[in-house]
Amino acid sequence: MTGTLAYEVRRTSGDEELAAAIELRHQVFCVEQGVPKREELDGRDHEAMHLVAVSGTDVLATCRLLFVGPTVQFSRLAVRADARRRGIASALLERADEETRAAGARRLVLHAQTYARSLYEAAGYQPRGRIFMEAGIEHIAMEKYV
Ligand SMILES: CC(C)(COP(=O)(O)OP(=O)(O)OC[C@H]1O[C@@H](n2cnc3c(N)ncnc32)[C@H](O)[C@@H]1OP(=O)(O)O)[C@@H](O)C(=O)NCCC(=O)NCCS
């Protein structure tokens, strides 16, 4: 994909779009990164808020928010390979902040793959604790207060 890319960031609209978001996660996490399907699909999608970046009918990126009291667990951030380094993940992180505030929650937590740590630092997240392995990939816990 070359040139400028017009996209909209919002919650998923309808079952078909949610299915497309979950298919994108499968491509990125399971096919590209080798995460086992049973770990990617952890049974919590039905209780989550799903955000997407869409261009026309194409789902370019997605992420998931789980609301647990005053804390939001942010996860499953995936951007289609040909749409990366255009600020789309950063736009989803910004929308996640807005949704957190709108829900009256105060804190976002996530497990960052260490290679992508600067993405989250640029969005205002701070690391917490030690590096650990999850799904065979190096991670670090990060959090942000909004
Ligand atoms: C990580 C990922 C979500 C980033 O999405 P993106 O839309 O390309 O990110 P952005 O364009 O908003 O990047 C913003 C900044 O984050 C950092 N960043 C993004 N991708 C990076 C990478 N692969 N390596 C190092 N830094 C990266 C850079 O500082 C970047 O700014 P720059 O492009 O001006 O250098 C995307 O590469 C992806 O889907 N990867 C596979 C799945 C994954 O690892 N998900 C994250 C799990 S924690």
Coordinates of N, CA and C and ligand atoms in Angstrom, one line a residue:
M1 N 0.9 -1.2 0.0 CA 0.0 0.0 0.0 C 0.9 1.2 0.0
T2 N 0.7 2.1 -1.0 CA 1.5 3.3 -1.0 C 0.6 4.6 -1.0
G3 N 1.2 5.7 -0.8 CA 0.5 7.0 -0.8 C -0.3 7.2 0.5
T4 N -1.1 8.2 0.5 CA -1.9 8.5 1.8 C -3.0 7.5 1.9
L5 N -3.5 7.3 3.1 CA -4.5 6.3 3.3 C -5.5 6.9 4.3
A6 N -6.7 7.0 3.7 CA -7.8 7.6 4.5 C -8.5 6.4 5.3
Y7 N -8.6 6.6 6.6 CA -9.2 5.6 7.5 C -9.9 6.2 8.6
E8 N -10.8 5.5 9.2 CA -11.6 5.9 10.3 C -11.4 5.0 11.5
V9 N -11.3 5.6 12.7 CA -11.1 4.7 13.9 C -12.4 4.8 14.7
R10 N -12.9 3.6 15.0 CA -14.2 3.6 15.8 C -14.4 2.2 16.3
R11 N -15.5 2.0 17.1 CA -15.8 0.7 17.6 C -16.3 -0.2 16.4
T12 N -16.2 -1.5 16.5 CA -16.7 -2.4 15.5 C -18.2 -2.2 15.3
S13 N -18.7 -2.3 14.1 CA -20.1 -2.2 13.9 C -20.6 -3.5 13.3
G14 N -21.3 -4.3 14.1 CA -21.9 -5.5 13.7 C -21.0 -6.7 13.7
D15 N -21.6 -7.9 13.6 CA -20.9 -9.2 13.7 C -19.9 -9.4 12.6
E16 N -20.2 -9.0 11.4 CA -19.3 -9.2 10.2 C -18.0 -8.5 10.4
E17 N -18.1 -7.2 10.9 CA -16.9 -6.4 11.1 C -16.0 -7.0 12.2
L18 N -16.7 -7.5 13.3 CA -16.0 -8.1 14.4 C -15.3 -9.4 13.9
A19 N -15.9 -10.1 13.0 CA -15.3 -11.3 12.5 C -14.1 -11.0 11.6
A20 N -14.2 -9.9 10.9 CA -13.0 -9.4 10.1 C -11.9 -9.0 11.0
A21 N -12.2 -8.4 12.1 CA -11.2 -7.9 13.0 C -10.5 -9.2 13.6
I22 N -11.3 -10.2 14.0 CA -10.7 -11.4 14.6 C -9.9 -12.2 13.5
E23 N -10.3 -12.1 12.3 CA -9.5 -12.7 11.2 C -8.2 -12.0 11.1
L24 N -8.2 -10.7 11.1 CA -6.9 -9.9 11.1 C -6.0 -10.3 12.2
R25 N -6.5 -10.5 13.4 CA -5.7 -10.9 14.5 C -5.1 -12.3 14.3
H26 N -5.9 -13.2 13.7 CA -5.4 -14.5 13.4 C -4.2 -14.4 12.4
Q27 N -4.4 -13.6 11.4 CA -3.3 -13.4 10.4 C -2.0 -12.9 11.0
V28 N -2.2 -11.9 11.9 CA -1.0 -11.2 12.4 C -0.4 -12.0 13.6
F29 N -1.2 -12.5 14.5 CA -0.6 -13.1 15.7 C -0.3 -14.6 15.4
C30 N -1.3 -15.3 14.8 CA -1.1 -16.8 14.6 C -0.2 -17.1 13.4
V31 N -0.5 -16.5 12.2 CA 0.2 -16.8 11.0 C 1.6 -16.1 11.0
E32 N 1.6 -14.8 11.3 CA 2.8 -14.1 11.2 C 3.7 -14.3 12.4
Q33 N 3.2 -14.3 13.6 CA 4.0 -14.4 14.8 C 4.0 -15.7 15.5
G34 N 3.2 -16.7 15.0 CA 3.3 -18.1 15.5 C 2.6 -18.3 16.9
V35 N 1.7 -17.4 17.3 CA 1.0 -17.5 18.5 C 0.0 -18.7 18.3
P36 N -0.1 -19.6 19.3 CA -1.1 -20.7 19.2 C -2.5 -20.1 19.2
K37 N -3.4 -20.7 18.3 CA -4.8 -20.1 18.2 C -5.5 -20.1 19.5
R38 N -5.3 -21.2 20.3 CA -6.0 -21.2 21.6 C -5.6 -20.1 22.6
E39 N -4.4 -19.5 22.4 CA -4.0 -18.4 23.2 C -4.6 -17.1 22.6
E40 N -4.6 -17.0 21.3 CA -5.1 -15.8 20.7 C -6.6 -15.7 21.0
L41 N -7.4 -16.8 20.9 CA -8.8 -16.8 21.2 C -9.0 -17.2 22.6
D42 N -9.0 -16.3 23.5 CA -9.0 -16.7 24.9 C -10.4 -16.7 25.5
G43 N -11.5 -16.6 24.7 CA -12.8 -16.7 25.2 C -13.4 -15.4 25.8
R44 N -12.7 -14.3 25.7 CA -13.1 -13.1 26.3 C -13.6 -12.0 25.3
D45 N -13.6 -12.4 24.0 CA -14.0 -11.4 23.0 C -15.4 -10.9 23.2
H46 N -16.3 -11.8 23.7 CA -17.7 -11.4 23.8 C -17.9 -10.3 24.9
E47 N -17.0 -10.2 25.8 CA -17.2 -9.2 26.9 C -16.4 -8.0 26.7
A48 N -15.7 -7.9 25.5 CA -14.8 -6.8 25.3 C -15.4 -5.7 24.4
M49 N -14.7 -4.6 24.4 CA -15.0 -3.5 23.4 C -13.9 -3.7 22.3
H50 N -14.3 -3.7 21.0 CA -13.4 -3.9 20.0 C -13.3 -2.6 19.2
L51 N -12.1 -2.1 18.9 CA -11.9 -0.9 18.1 C -11.3 -1.4 16.8
V52 N -11.6 -0.6 15.7 CA -11.0 -0.9 14.4 C -10.6 0.4 13.7
A53 N -9.7 0.3 12.8 CA -9.4 1.3 11.8 C -9.9 0.7 10.5
V54 N -10.8 1.4 9.9 CA -11.3 0.9 8.6 C -11.1 1.9 7.5
S55 N -10.9 1.3 6.3 CA -10.8 2.1 5.1 C -11.8 1.5 4.1
G56 N -12.9 2.2 3.9 CA -14.0 1.5 3.1 C -14.5 0.4 3.9
T57 N -14.5 -0.8 3.2 CA -15.0 -2.0 4.0 C -13.8 -2.8 4.5
D58 N -12.6 -2.3 4.3 CA -11.4 -3.0 4.8 C -11.0 -2.7 6.3
V59 N -10.9 -3.8 7.1 CA -10.4 -3.6 8.4 C -8.9 -3.6 8.4
L60 N -8.3 -2.4 8.7 CA -6.8 -2.3 8.6 C -6.1 -2.6 9.9
A61 N -6.9 -2.4 11.0 CA -6.3 -2.6 12.3 C -7.3 -2.8 13.3
T62 N -6.9 -3.4 14.4 CA -7.9 -3.7 15.5 C -7.2 -3.7 16.9
C63 N -8.0 -3.6 17.9 CA -7.5 -3.8 19.3 C -8.7 -4.1 20.2
R64 N -8.4 -4.5 21.4 CA -9.5 -4.9 22.3 C -9.4 -4.3 23.7
L65 N -10.5 -3.9 24.3 CA -10.5 -3.3 25.6 C -11.4 -4.1 26.5
L66 N -10.9 -4.6 27.6 CA -11.7 -5.2 28.7 C -11.7 -4.3 29.9
F67 N -13.0 -4.0 30.3 CA -13.2 -3.1 31.4 C -13.3 -3.9 32.7
V68 N -12.4 -3.7 33.6 CA -12.3 -4.4 34.9 C -12.3 -3.3 36.0
G69 N -13.5 -2.9 36.5 CA -13.5 -1.8 37.4 C -12.9 -0.6 36.9
P70 N -11.9 0.0 37.6 CA -11.3 1.3 37.2 C -10.2 1.1 36.2
T71 N -10.0 -0.2 35.8 CA -8.9 -0.5 34.9 C -9.4 -1.0 33.6
V72 N -8.7 -0.7 32.5 CA -8.9 -1.2 31.2 C -7.7 -2.1 30.8
Q73 N -8.0 -3.3 30.4 CA -7.0 -4.2 29.9 C -7.0 -4.0 28.4
F74 N -5.9 -3.5 27.9 CA -5.8 -3.3 26.4 C -5.0 -4.4 25.8
S75 N -5.5 -5.0 24.7 CA -4.7 -6.1 24.1 C -5.1 -6.3 22.6
R76 N -4.5 -7.3 22.0 CA -4.8 -7.7 20.6 C -4.6 -6.6 19.6
L77 N -3.6 -5.7 19.8 CA -3.4 -4.6 18.8 C -2.7 -5.2 17.6
A78 N -3.4 -5.1 16.5 CA -2.8 -5.7 15.2 C -3.1 -4.8 14.1
V79 N -2.1 -4.5 13.3 CA -2.2 -3.6 12.1 C -1.8 -4.5 10.9
R80 N -2.7 -4.4 9.8 CA -2.4 -5.2 8.6 C -1.0 -4.9 8.1
A81 N -0.2 -5.9 7.7 CA 1.2 -5.7 7.4 C 1.4 -4.5 6.4
D82 N 0.6 -4.4 5.4 CA 0.8 -3.3 4.4 C 0.3 -2.0 4.8
A83 N -0.2 -1.8 6.1 CA -0.7 -0.5 6.5 C 0.1 0.0 7.7
R84 N 1.3 -0.6 8.0 CA 2.0 -0.2 9.2 C 2.9 1.0 9.0
R85 N 3.3 1.6 10.1 CA 4.1 2.8 10.1 C 3.5 4.0 9.5
R86 N 2.1 4.1 9.7 CA 1.4 5.2 9.2 C 0.6 5.9 10.4
G87 N 0.9 5.4 11.6 CA 0.3 6.1 12.7 C -1.1 5.4 13.1
I88 N -1.4 4.3 12.5 CA -2.7 3.7 12.8 C -2.8 3.1 14.2
A89 N -1.8 2.4 14.6 CA -1.8 1.9 16.0 C -1.8 3.0 17.0
S90 N -1.1 4.1 16.7 CA -1.1 5.2 17.6 C -2.5 5.8 17.7
A91 N -3.2 5.9 16.6 CA -4.6 6.4 16.5 C -5.5 5.5 17.4
L92 N -5.3 4.2 17.3 CA -6.2 3.2 18.1 C -5.9 3.4 19.6
L93 N -4.6 3.7 19.9 CA -4.3 3.9 21.4 C -4.9 5.2 21.9
E94 N -5.0 6.2 21.0 CA -5.6 7.4 21.4 C -7.1 7.2 21.6
R95 N -7.7 6.5 20.7 CA -9.2 6.2 20.9 C -9.4 5.4 22.2
A96 N -8.5 4.5 22.5 CA -8.6 3.7 23.7 C -8.6 4.6 24.9
D97 N -7.8 5.6 24.9 CA -7.8 6.6 26.0 C -9.1 7.2 26.1
E98 N -9.7 7.6 25.0 CA -11.0 8.3 25.0 C -12.1 7.4 25.6
E99 N -12.1 6.1 25.1 CA -13.1 5.2 25.6 C -12.9 4.9 27.1
T100 N -11.7 4.9 27.6 CA -11.4 4.7 29.0 C -12.0 5.8 29.8
R101 N -11.7 7.1 29.4 CA -12.2 8.2 30.1 C -13.8 8.2 30.0
A102 N -14.3 7.9 28.9 CA -15.8 8.0 28.7 C -16.4 7.0 29.6
A103 N -15.8 5.8 29.9 CA -16.3 4.8 30.8 C -16.1 5.1 32.3
G104 N -15.4 6.2 32.5 CA -15.1 6.6 33.9 C -14.0 5.8 34.5
A105 N -13.2 5.0 33.7 CA -12.1 4.3 34.2 C -10.8 5.2 34.2
R106 N -9.8 4.8 34.9 CA -8.7 5.7 35.1 C -7.3 5.2 34.5
R107 N -7.3 3.9 34.4 CA -5.9 3.3 34.1 C -6.1 2.3 33.0
L108 N -5.1 2.3 32.1 CA -4.9 1.3 31.1 C -3.7 0.4 31.4
V109 N -3.9 -0.9 31.2 CA -2.7 -1.8 31.4 C -2.6 -2.7 30.1
L110 N -1.4 -3.0 29.8 CA -1.2 -3.9 28.7 C 0.1 -4.7 28.8
H111 N 0.3 -5.7 28.0 CA 1.5 -6.5 27.9 C 2.1 -6.1 26.5
A112 N 3.2 -5.4 26.5 CA 3.8 -4.9 25.2 C 4.8 -5.9 24.8
Q113 N 4.8 -6.3 23.5 CA 5.9 -7.0 23.0 C 7.1 -6.0 23.0
T114 N 8.2 -6.5 23.5 CA 9.3 -5.5 23.8 C 9.8 -4.8 22.5
Y115 N 9.7 -5.4 21.4 CA 10.2 -4.7 20.2 C 9.3 -3.5 19.9
A116 N 8.0 -3.5 20.4 CA 7.1 -2.4 20.1 C 7.0 -1.4 21.3
R117 N 7.9 -1.5 22.2 CA 7.8 -0.7 23.4 C 7.7 0.8 23.2
S118 N 8.5 1.3 22.2 CA 8.5 2.7 21.9 C 7.1 3.2 21.4
L119 N 6.4 2.4 20.8 CA 5.0 2.7 20.3 C 4.2 3.1 21.6
Y120 N 4.3 2.3 22.6 CA 3.5 2.6 23.8 C 4.1 3.7 24.6
E121 N 5.4 3.8 24.7 CA 6.0 4.9 25.4 C 5.6 6.3 24.8
A122 N 5.5 6.3 23.4 CA 5.1 7.5 22.7 C 3.7 7.9 23.1
A123 N 2.9 6.9 23.4 CA 1.5 7.1 23.8 C 1.3 7.4 25.3
G124 N 2.4 7.5 26.0 CA 2.4 7.8 27.4 C 2.4 6.7 28.4
Y125 N 2.6 5.5 27.9 CA 2.7 4.3 28.8 C 4.1 4.2 29.5
Q126 N 4.1 3.7 30.7 CA 5.3 3.4 31.4 C 5.5 1.9 31.8
P127 N 6.7 1.4 31.7 CA 6.9 0.0 32.0 C 6.7 -0.3 33.5
R128 N 6.3 -1.5 33.8 CA 6.1 -1.9 35.2 C 6.7 -3.3 35.3
G129 N 7.7 -3.5 36.1 CA 8.2 -4.9 36.3 C 9.2 -5.4 35.3
R130 N 9.4 -6.7 35.3 CA 10.4 -7.3 34.5 C 9.9 -7.9 33.2
I131 N 10.8 -8.1 32.3 CA 10.5 -8.7 31.0 C 10.1 -10.2 31.3
F132 N 9.1 -10.7 30.6 CA 8.6 -12.0 30.7 C 8.2 -12.6 29.4
M133 N 8.1 -13.9 29.3 CA 7.7 -14.6 28.1 C 6.2 -14.9 28.1
E134 N 5.5 -14.6 27.0 CA 4.1 -14.9 26.8 C 3.9 -15.3 25.4
A135 N 3.2 -16.4 25.2 CA 3.0 -17.0 23.9 C 4.4 -17.1 23.1
G136 N 5.4 -17.4 23.9 CA 6.8 -17.5 23.2 C 7.4 -16.2 22.8
I137 N 6.8 -15.1 23.2 CA 7.3 -13.8 22.8 C 7.7 -13.0 24.0
E138 N 8.8 -12.2 23.9 CA 9.2 -11.4 25.0 C 8.2 -10.2 25.2
H139 N 7.8 -10.0 26.5 CA 6.8 -8.9 26.8 C 7.3 -8.1 28.0
I140 N 6.7 -6.9 28.2 CA 6.8 -6.2 29.4 C 5.5 -5.5 29.7
A141 N 5.1 -5.5 31.0 CA 3.8 -4.9 31.4 C 4.0 -3.4 31.4
M142 N 3.0 -2.7 30.9 CA 3.0 -1.2 30.8 C 1.7 -0.7 31.3
E143 N 1.7 0.5 31.8 CA 0.4 1.1 32.2 C 0.4 2.6 32.0
K144 N -0.8 3.1 32.0 CA -1.0 4.6 31.7 C -2.2 5.0 32.5
Y145 N -2.1 6.2 33.1 CA -3.3 6.8 33.8 C -3.8 7.9 32.8
V146 N -5.2 7.9 32.7 CA -5.7 8.9 31.8 C -6.5 9.9 32.6
Ligands
LIG1 C1 3.3 -3.1 16.5 C2 2.2 -2.6 15.5 C3 0.8 -2.7 16.2 C4 2.5 -1.1 15.2 O1 1.5 -0.6 14.4 P1 1.7 0.7 13.4 O2 0.4 1.2 13.0 O3 2.7 0.4 12.4 O4 2.3 1.7 14.5 P2 2.5 3.3 14.3 O5 2.6 3.7 12.9 O6 1.4 4.0 15.1 O7 3.9 3.6 15.0 C5 4.1 4.6 15.9 C6 5.5 4.5 16.5 O8 5.7 3.3 17.2 C7 7.0 2.7 17.0 N1 7.0 1.5 16.2 C8 5.9 1.0 15.4 N2 6.3 -0.2 14.9 C9 7.5 -0.4 15.3 C10 8.4 -1.5 15.0 N3 8.0 -2.6 14.2 N4 9.6 -1.5 15.6 C11 10.0 -0.5 16.4 N5 9.2 0.6 16.7 C12 8.0 0.6 16.1 C13 7.8 3.8 16.2 O9 8.3 4.7 17.1 C14 6.6 4.5 15.4 O10 6.9 5.8 15.0 P3 7.6 6.0 13.6 O11 6.9 5.2 12.6 O12 7.5 7.5 13.4 O13 9.1 5.5 13.8 C15 2.2 -3.3 14.2 O14 3.6 -3.4 13.7 C16 1.7 -4.8 14.3 O15 0.5 -5.0 14.1 N6 2.7 -5.7 14.6 C17 2.3 -7.1 14.7 C18 1.5 -7.4 15.9 C19 2.1 -6.8 17.2 O16 3.2 -6.9 17.4 N7 1.2 -6.2 18.0 C20 1.6 -5.5 19.2 C21 1.6 -6.4 20.3 S1 2.3 -5.6 21.7

